[in-house]
Short mmCIF file of C-alpha atoms and ligand atoms in Angstrom, two decimals:
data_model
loop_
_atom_site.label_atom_id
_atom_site.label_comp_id
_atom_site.label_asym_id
_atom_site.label_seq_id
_atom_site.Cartn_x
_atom_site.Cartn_y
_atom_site.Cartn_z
CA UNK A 1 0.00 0.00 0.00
CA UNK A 2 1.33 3.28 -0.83
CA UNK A 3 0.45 6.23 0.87
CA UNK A 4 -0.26 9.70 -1.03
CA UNK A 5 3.33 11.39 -1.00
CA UNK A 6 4.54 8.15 -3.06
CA UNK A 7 2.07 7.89 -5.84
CA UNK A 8 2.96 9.80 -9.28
CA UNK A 9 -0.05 9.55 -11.57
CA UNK A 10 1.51 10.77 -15.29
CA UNK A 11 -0.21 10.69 -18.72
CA UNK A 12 2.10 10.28 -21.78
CA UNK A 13 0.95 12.64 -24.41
CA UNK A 14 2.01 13.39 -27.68
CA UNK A 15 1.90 12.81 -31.60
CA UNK A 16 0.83 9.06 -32.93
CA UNK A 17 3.79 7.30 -33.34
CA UNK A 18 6.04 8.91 -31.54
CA UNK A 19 6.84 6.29 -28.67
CA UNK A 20 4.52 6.86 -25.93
CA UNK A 21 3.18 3.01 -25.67
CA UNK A 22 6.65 2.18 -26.21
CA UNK A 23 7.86 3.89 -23.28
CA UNK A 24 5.07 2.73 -21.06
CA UNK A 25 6.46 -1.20 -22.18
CA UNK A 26 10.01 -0.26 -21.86
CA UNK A 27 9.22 1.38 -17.65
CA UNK A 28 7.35 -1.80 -17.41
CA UNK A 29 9.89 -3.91 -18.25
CA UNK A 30 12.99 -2.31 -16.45
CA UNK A 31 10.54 -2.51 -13.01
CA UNK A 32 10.03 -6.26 -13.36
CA UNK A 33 6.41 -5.79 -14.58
CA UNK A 34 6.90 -7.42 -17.38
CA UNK A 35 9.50 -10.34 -18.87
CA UNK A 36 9.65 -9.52 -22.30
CA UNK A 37 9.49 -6.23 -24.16
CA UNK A 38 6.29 -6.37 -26.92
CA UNK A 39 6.26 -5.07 -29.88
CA UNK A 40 3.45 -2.78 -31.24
CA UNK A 41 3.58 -4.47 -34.58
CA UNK A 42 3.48 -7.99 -32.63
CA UNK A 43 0.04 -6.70 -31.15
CA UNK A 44 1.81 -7.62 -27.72
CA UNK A 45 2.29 -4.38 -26.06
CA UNK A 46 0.49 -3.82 -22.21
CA UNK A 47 -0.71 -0.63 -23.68
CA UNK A 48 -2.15 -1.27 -26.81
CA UNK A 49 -4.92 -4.37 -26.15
CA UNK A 50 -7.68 -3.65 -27.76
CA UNK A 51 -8.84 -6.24 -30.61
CA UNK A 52 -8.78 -2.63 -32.64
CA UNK A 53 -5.64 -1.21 -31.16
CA UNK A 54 -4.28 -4.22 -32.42
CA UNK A 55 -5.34 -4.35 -35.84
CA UNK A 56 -4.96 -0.67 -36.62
CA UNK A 57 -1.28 -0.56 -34.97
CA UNK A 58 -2.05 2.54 -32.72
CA UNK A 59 -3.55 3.41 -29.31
CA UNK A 60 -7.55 3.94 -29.41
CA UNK A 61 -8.00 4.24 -25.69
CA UNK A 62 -6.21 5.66 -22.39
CA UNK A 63 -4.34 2.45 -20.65
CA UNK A 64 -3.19 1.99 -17.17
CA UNK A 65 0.25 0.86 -16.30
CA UNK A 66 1.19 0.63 -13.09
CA UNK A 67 4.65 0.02 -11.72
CA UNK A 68 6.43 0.33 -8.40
CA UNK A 69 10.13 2.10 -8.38
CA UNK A 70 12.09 3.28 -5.27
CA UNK A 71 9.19 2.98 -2.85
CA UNK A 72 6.60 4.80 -4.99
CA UNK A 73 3.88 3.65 -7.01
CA UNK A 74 4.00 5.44 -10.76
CA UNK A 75 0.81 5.07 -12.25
CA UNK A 76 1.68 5.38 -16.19
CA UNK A 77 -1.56 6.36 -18.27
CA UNK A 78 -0.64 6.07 -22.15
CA UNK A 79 -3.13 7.85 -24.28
CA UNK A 80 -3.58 7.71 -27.76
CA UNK A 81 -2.07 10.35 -29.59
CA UNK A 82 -4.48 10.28 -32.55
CA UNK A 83 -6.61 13.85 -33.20
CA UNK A 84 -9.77 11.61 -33.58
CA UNK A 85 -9.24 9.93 -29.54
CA UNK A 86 -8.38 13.60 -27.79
CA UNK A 87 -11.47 12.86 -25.81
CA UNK A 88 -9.06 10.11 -24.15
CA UNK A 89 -6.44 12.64 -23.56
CA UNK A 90 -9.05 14.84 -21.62
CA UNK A 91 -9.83 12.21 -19.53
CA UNK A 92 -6.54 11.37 -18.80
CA UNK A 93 -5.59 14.71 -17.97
CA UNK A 94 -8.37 15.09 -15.82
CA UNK A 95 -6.71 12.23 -13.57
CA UNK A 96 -2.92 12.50 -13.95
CA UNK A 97 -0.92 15.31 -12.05
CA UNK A 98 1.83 15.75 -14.38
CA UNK A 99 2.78 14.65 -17.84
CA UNK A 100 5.32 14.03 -20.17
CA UNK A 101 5.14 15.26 -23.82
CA UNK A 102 6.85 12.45 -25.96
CA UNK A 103 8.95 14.03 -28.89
CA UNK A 104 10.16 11.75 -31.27
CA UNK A 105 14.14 12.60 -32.33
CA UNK A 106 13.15 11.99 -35.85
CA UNK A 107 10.10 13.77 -36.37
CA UNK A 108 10.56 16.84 -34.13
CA UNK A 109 8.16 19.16 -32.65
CA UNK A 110 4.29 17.92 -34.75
CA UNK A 111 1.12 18.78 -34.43
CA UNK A 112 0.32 16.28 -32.47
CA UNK A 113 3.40 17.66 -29.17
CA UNK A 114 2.27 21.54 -30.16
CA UNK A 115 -1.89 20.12 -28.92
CA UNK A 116 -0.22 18.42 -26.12
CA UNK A 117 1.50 21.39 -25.10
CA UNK A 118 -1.66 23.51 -25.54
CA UNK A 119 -3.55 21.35 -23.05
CA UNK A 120 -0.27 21.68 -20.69
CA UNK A 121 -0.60 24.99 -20.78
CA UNK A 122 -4.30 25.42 -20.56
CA UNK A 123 -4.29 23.33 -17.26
CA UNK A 124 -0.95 24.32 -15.43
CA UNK A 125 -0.17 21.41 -16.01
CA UNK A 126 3.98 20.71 -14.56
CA UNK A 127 5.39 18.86 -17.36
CA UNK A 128 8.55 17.01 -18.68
CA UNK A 129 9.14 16.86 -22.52
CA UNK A 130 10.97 13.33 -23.50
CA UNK A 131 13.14 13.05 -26.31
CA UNK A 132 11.94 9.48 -27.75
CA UNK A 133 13.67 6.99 -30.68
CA UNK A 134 16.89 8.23 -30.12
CA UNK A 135 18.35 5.11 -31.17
CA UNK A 136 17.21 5.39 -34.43
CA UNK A 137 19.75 5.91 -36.79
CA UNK A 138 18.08 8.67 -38.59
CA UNK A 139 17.13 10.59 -35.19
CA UNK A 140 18.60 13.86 -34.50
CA UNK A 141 18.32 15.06 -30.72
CA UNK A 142 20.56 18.19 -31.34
CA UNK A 143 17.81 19.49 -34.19
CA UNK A 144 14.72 18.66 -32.01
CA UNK A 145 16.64 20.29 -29.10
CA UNK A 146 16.82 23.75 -30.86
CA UNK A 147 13.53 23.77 -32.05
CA UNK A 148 11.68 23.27 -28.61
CA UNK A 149 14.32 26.00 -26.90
CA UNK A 150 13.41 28.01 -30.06
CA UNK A 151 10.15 28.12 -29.03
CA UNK A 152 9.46 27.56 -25.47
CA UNK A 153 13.07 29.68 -24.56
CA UNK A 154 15.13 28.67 -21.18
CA UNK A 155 12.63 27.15 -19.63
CA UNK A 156 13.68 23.98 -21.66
CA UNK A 157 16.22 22.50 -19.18
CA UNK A 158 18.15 19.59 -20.42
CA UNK A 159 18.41 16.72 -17.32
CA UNK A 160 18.99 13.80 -19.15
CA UNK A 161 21.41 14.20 -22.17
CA UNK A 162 22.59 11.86 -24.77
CA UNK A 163 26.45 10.73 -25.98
CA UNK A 164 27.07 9.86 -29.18
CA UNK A 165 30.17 8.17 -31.40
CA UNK A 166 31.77 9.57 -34.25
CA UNK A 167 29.51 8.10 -36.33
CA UNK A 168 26.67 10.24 -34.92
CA UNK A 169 25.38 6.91 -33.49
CA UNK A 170 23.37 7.71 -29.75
CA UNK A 171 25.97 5.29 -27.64
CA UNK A 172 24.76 6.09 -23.85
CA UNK A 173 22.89 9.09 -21.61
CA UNK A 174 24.24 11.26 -18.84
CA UNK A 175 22.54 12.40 -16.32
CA UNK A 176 23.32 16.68 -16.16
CA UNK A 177 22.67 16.86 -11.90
CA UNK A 178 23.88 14.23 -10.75
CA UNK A 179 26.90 14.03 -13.80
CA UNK A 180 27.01 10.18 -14.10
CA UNK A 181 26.80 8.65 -17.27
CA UNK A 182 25.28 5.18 -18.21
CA UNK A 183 24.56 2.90 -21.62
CA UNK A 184 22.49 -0.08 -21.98
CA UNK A 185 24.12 -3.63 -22.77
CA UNK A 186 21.37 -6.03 -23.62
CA UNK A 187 18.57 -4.62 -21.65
CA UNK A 188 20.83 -4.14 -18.84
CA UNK A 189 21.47 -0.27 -17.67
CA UNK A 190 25.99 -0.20 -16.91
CA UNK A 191 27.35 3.00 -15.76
CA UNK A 192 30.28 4.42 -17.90
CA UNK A 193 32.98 7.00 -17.64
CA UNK A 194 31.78 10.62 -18.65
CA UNK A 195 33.33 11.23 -21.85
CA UNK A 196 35.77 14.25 -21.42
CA UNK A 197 34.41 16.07 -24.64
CA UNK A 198 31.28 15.91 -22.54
CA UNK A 199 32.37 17.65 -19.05
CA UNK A 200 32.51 21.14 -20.21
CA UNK A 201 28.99 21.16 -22.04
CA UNK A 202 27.34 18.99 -18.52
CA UNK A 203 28.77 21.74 -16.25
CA UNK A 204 27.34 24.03 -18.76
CA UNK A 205 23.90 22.64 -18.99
CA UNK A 206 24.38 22.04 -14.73
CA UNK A 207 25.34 26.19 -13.93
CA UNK A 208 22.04 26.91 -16.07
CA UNK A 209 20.11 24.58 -13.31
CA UNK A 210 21.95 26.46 -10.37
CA UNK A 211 20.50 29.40 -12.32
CA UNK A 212 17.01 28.27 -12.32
CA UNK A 213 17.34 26.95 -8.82
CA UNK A 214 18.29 30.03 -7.78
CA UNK A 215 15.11 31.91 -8.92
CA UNK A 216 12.52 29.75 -6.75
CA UNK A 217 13.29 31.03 -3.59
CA UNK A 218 14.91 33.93 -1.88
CA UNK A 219 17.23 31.63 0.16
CA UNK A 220 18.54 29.83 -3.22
CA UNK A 221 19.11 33.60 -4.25
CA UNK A 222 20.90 34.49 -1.60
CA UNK A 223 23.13 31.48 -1.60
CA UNK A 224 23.80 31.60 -5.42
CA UNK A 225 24.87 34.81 -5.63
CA UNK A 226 27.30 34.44 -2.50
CA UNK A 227 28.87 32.01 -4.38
CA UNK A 228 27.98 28.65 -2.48
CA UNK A 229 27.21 25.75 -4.18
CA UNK A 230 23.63 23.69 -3.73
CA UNK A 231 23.35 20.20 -2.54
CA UNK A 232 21.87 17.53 -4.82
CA UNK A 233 18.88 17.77 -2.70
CA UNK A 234 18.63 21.66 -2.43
CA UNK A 235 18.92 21.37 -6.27
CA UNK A 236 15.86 18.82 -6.38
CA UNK A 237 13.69 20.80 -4.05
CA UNK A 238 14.33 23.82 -6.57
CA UNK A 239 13.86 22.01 -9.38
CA UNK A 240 10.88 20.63 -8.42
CA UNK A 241 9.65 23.81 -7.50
CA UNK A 242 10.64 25.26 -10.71
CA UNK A 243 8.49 22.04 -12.14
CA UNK A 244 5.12 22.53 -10.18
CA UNK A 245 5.24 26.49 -10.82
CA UNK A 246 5.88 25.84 -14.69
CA UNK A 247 8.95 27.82 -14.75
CA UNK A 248 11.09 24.75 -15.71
CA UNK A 249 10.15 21.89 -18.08
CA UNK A 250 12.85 18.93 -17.48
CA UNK A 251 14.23 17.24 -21.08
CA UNK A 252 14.72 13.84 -21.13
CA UNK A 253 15.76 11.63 -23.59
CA UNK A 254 16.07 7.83 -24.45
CA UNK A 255 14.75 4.72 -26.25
CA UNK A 256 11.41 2.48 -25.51
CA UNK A 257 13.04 0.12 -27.63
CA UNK A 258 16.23 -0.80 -25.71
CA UNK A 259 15.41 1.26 -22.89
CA UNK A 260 17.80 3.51 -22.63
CA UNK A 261 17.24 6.52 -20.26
CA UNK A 262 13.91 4.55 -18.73
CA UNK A 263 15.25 4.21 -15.22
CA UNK A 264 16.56 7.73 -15.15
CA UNK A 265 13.19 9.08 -16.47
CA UNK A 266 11.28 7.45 -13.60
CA UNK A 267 14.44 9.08 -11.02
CA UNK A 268 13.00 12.00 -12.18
CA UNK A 269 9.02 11.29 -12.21
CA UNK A 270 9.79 10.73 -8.94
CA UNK A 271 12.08 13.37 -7.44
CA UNK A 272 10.56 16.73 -9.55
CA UNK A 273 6.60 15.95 -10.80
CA UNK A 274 4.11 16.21 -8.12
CA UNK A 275 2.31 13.44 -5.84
CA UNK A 276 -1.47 13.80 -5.68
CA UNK A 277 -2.10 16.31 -3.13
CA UNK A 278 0.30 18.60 -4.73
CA UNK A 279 -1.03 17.79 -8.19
CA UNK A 280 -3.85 19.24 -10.08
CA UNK A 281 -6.88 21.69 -8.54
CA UNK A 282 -9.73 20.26 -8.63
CA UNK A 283 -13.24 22.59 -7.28
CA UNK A 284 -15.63 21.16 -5.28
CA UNK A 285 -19.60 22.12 -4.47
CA UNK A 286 -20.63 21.66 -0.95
CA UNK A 287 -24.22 20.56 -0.15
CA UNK A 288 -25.31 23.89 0.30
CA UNK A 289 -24.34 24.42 -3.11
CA UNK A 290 -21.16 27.02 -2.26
CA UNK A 291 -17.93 26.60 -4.28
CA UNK A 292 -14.80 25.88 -2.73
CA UNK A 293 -11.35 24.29 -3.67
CA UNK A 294 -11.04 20.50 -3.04
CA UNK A 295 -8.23 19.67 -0.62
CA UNK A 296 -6.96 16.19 -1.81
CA UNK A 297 -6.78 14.88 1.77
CA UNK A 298 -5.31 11.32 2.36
CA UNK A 299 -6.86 11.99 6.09
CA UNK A 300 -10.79 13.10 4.95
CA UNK A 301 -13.34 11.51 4.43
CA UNK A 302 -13.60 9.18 1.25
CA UNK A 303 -14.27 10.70 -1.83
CA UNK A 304 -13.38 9.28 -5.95
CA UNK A 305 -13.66 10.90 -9.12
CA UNK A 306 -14.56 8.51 -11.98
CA UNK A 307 -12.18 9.78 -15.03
CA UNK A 308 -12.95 6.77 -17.57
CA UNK A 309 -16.07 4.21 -18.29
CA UNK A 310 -14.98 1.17 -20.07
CA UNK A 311 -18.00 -1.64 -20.93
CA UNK A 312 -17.16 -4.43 -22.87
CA UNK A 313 -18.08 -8.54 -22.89
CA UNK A 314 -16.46 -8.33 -19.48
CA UNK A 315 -18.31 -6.27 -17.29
CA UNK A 316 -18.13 -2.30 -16.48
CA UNK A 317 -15.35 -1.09 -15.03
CA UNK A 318 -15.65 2.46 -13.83
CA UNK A 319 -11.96 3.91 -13.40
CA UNK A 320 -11.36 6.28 -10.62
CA UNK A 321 -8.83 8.58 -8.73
CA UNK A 322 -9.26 8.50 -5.42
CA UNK A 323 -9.32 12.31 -4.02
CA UNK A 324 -9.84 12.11 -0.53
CA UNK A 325 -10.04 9.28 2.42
CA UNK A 326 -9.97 5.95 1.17
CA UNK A 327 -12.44 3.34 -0.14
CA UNK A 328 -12.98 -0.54 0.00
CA UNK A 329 -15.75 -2.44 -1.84
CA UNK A 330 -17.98 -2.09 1.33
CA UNK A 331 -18.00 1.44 0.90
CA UNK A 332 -21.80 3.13 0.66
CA UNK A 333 -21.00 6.56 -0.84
CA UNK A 334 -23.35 9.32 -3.04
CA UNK A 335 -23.03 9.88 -6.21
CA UNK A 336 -23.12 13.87 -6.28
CA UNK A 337 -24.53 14.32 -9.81
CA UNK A 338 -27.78 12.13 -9.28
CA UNK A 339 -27.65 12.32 -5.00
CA UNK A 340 -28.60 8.47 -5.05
CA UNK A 341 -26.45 6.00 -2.71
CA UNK A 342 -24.10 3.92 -4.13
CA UNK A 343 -22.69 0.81 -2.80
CA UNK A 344 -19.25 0.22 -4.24
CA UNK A 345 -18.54 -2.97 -6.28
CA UNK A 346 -15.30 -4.91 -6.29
CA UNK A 347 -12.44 -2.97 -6.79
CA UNK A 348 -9.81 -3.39 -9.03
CA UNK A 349 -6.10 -2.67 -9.52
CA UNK A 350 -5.57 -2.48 -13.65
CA UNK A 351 -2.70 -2.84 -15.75
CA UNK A 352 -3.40 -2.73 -19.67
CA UNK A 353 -6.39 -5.03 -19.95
CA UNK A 354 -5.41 -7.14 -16.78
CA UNK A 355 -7.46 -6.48 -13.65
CA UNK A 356 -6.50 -7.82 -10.22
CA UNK A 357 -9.00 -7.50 -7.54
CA UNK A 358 -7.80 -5.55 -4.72
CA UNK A 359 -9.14 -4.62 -1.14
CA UNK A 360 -8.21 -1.08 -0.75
CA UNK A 361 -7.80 2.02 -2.75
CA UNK A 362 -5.94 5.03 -0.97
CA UNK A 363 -6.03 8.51 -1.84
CA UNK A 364 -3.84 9.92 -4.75
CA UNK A 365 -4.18 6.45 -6.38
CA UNK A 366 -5.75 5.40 -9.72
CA UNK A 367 -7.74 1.85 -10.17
CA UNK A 368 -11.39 0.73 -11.22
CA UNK A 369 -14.79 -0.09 -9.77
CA UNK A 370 -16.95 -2.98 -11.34
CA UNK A 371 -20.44 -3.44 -12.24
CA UNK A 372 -21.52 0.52 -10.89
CA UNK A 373 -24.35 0.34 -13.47
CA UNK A 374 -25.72 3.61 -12.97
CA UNK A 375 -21.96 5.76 -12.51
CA UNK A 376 -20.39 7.53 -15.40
CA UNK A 377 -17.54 8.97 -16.56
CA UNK A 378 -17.63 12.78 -14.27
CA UNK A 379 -18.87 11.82 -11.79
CA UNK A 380 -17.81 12.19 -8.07
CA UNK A 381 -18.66 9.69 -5.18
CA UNK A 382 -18.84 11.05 -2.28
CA UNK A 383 -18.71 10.79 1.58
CA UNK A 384 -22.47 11.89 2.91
CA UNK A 385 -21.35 13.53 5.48
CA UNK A 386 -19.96 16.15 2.85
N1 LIG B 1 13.76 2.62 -32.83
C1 LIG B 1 12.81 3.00 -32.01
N2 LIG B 1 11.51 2.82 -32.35
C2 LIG B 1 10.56 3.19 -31.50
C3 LIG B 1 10.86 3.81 -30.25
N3 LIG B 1 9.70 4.08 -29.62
C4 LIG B 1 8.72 3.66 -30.43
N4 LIG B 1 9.22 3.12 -31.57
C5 LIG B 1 8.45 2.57 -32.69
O1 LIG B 1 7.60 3.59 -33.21
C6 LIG B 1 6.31 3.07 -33.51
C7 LIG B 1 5.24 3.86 -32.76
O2 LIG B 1 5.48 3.66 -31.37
P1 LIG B 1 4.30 3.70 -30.31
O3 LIG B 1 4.92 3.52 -29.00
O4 LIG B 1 3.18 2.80 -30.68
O5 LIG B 1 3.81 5.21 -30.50
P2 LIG B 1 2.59 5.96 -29.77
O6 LIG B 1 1.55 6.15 -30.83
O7 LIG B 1 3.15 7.26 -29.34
O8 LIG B 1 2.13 5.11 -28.66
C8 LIG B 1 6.34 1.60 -33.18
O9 LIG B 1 6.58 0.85 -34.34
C9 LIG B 1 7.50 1.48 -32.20
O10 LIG B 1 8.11 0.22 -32.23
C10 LIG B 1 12.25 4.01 -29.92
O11 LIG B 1 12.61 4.55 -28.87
N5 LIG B 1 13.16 3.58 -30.82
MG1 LIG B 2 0.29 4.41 -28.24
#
């Protein structure tokens, strides 16, 4: 069980094509969740189960992917990137707290990154931008770089950047804070040596950190411009800072394919994008019909916000974040759109189109309800005593 503070709830957003479900099979993988890497083409992937996900090669429908990291839960939601599924997106965004904008290194900044960025924007929304298919051999980080400082400016921060051979070939990833380098041998993530044409551009890329460090709080100020150095963790409190107050947007990089830069990615989900109760506003009507903000409150009394219906031969499953308290399947609570009681159904942990019943779910966390027959997608449950 995992208590608010260590659940991240992220969407992957982003053109079609660009890597997202990729990704979400490569974090699986590297956290044990899975034993073999599928292939979209195979029709294998965790993300992409659907008879018609499979057939048309591309993500219909928002998936859940689940995986546990360091102590904290990271609940992965993969939408589809296609323009005709962007209701998906809004329900994902509705749930997650942060995101991260896939960029493919071949195609650039699209259509499909400039909408994600729009619905960023439009919501607050703190956000990391990952460089994907940088393996490919006719990728080109440096160009897609450019073009997203080009337009977004310095709050494009580079965190995770990539070494490459002579050949131009994308060899291994360094990480700019905490300067250690690493490259993937089958699968398998090996630290490596820094390459010394390397240092001078890291401690480059690092100083420009200090600088936006500096600018979240009056302390970091004063210490920057006296000259003293932050600590790894005074830089991650910062940074995380800069994150939530979309001042800084982290750039990653790395493959879905042979997963380079996955582990370092979720390092990051977990140390700079918000847990729940820091995460996304949500407003709340009280019973006398006032409007006030809703505190996401591991502590209150139970409350869950269904973000996503999904009906098929096997039964309803009514996804939900849990906002407030937490519920079990005994749980009576109201439904605030109709005022009717509701009496929870089993609930569900889900993962693709797997569902494993559980017993609990605690605030900040994402899973599904079965057979609510007369809940949909917007609605709250809540507590009756408010
Ligand atoms: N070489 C390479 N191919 C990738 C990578 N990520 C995704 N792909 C391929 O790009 C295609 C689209 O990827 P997918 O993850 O389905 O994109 P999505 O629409 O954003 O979910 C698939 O054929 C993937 O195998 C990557 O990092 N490297
Ligand atoms: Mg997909």
């Amino acid at each position: 069980m995992y208590t608010a503070n260590s659940i991240r709830n992220i969407c992957l957003l982003g053109h079609s094509g660009s890597g997202k479900s990729a990704l979400a099979e490569s974090l699986l993988y590297m956290t044990g969740v899975i034993d073999r890497i599928g292939r979209n083409a195979d029709g294998n992937t965790v993300c992409d189960f659907d008879p018609e996900e499979i057939r048309r090669n591309i993500s219909i429908s928002t998936s859940v992917a689940p995986l546990e990291y360091h102590n904290c839960k990271i609940n992965v939601l993969d939408t589809p990137g296609g323009f005709d599924f962007s209701g998906a997106v809004m329900e994902a965004l509705r749930a997650a707290d942060a995101a991260i904008i896939v960029c493919s290194a071949k195609d650039g900044i699209t259509v499909g990154f400039e909408k994600a960025w729009k619905y960023c924007e439009e919501r607050n929304m703190p956000r990391f931008i990952y460089i994907s298919k940088v393996d490919e051999d006719n990728s080109d980080y440096n160009a897609t770089f450019e073009a997203l400082r080009e337009k977004y400016g310095n709050k494009i921060a580079p965190v995770v950047v990539p070494i490459w051979d002579a050949s131009k070939k994308i060899t291994g990833i360094i990480d700019v804070l905490n300067k250690r380098a690493y490259e993937m041998q089958n699968l398998k993530r090996v630290e490596i040596q820094v390459p010394d044409d390397k240092l001078s551009v890291i401690e480059e890329f690092n100083d420009a950190l200090k600088e936006s460090v500096a600018e979240t709080s009056d302390e970091f100020m004063d210490k920057f411009f006296g000259g003293e150095d932050f600590t790894y963790r005074e830089m991650i409190t910062g940074m995380h800072q800069g994150v939530m107050d979309c001042s800084l947007f982290p750039v990653l990089c790395g493959s879905g394919v042979n997963c380079l830069g996955s582990l370092m990615l979720m390092d990051h989900i977990i140390d700079l994008l918000p847990n729940p109760v820091e995460g996304n506003y949500h407003k709340a009507t009280t019973a006398d019909g006032a409007t006030e903000e809703f505190v996401v409150s591991p502590g209150g009394v139970p409350a869950a916000f269904v973000w996503k219906t999904v009906s098929d031969q096997f039964g309803k499953y009514s996804f939900v974040k849990v906002l407030s308290g937490e519920i079990t399947s005994d749980t009576t609570l109201i439904n605030a759109r109709t005022g009717e009681t509701e009496k929870l159904g089993r609930l569900y942990a889900m993962c693709g189109k797997k569902s494993s019943e559980v017993k609990v779910l605690t605030c900040g966390d994402i899973g599904a309800i079965g057979k609510m027959d007369k809940v949909k997608t917007g609605d709250t449950l809540c507590d009756p005593r408010k």
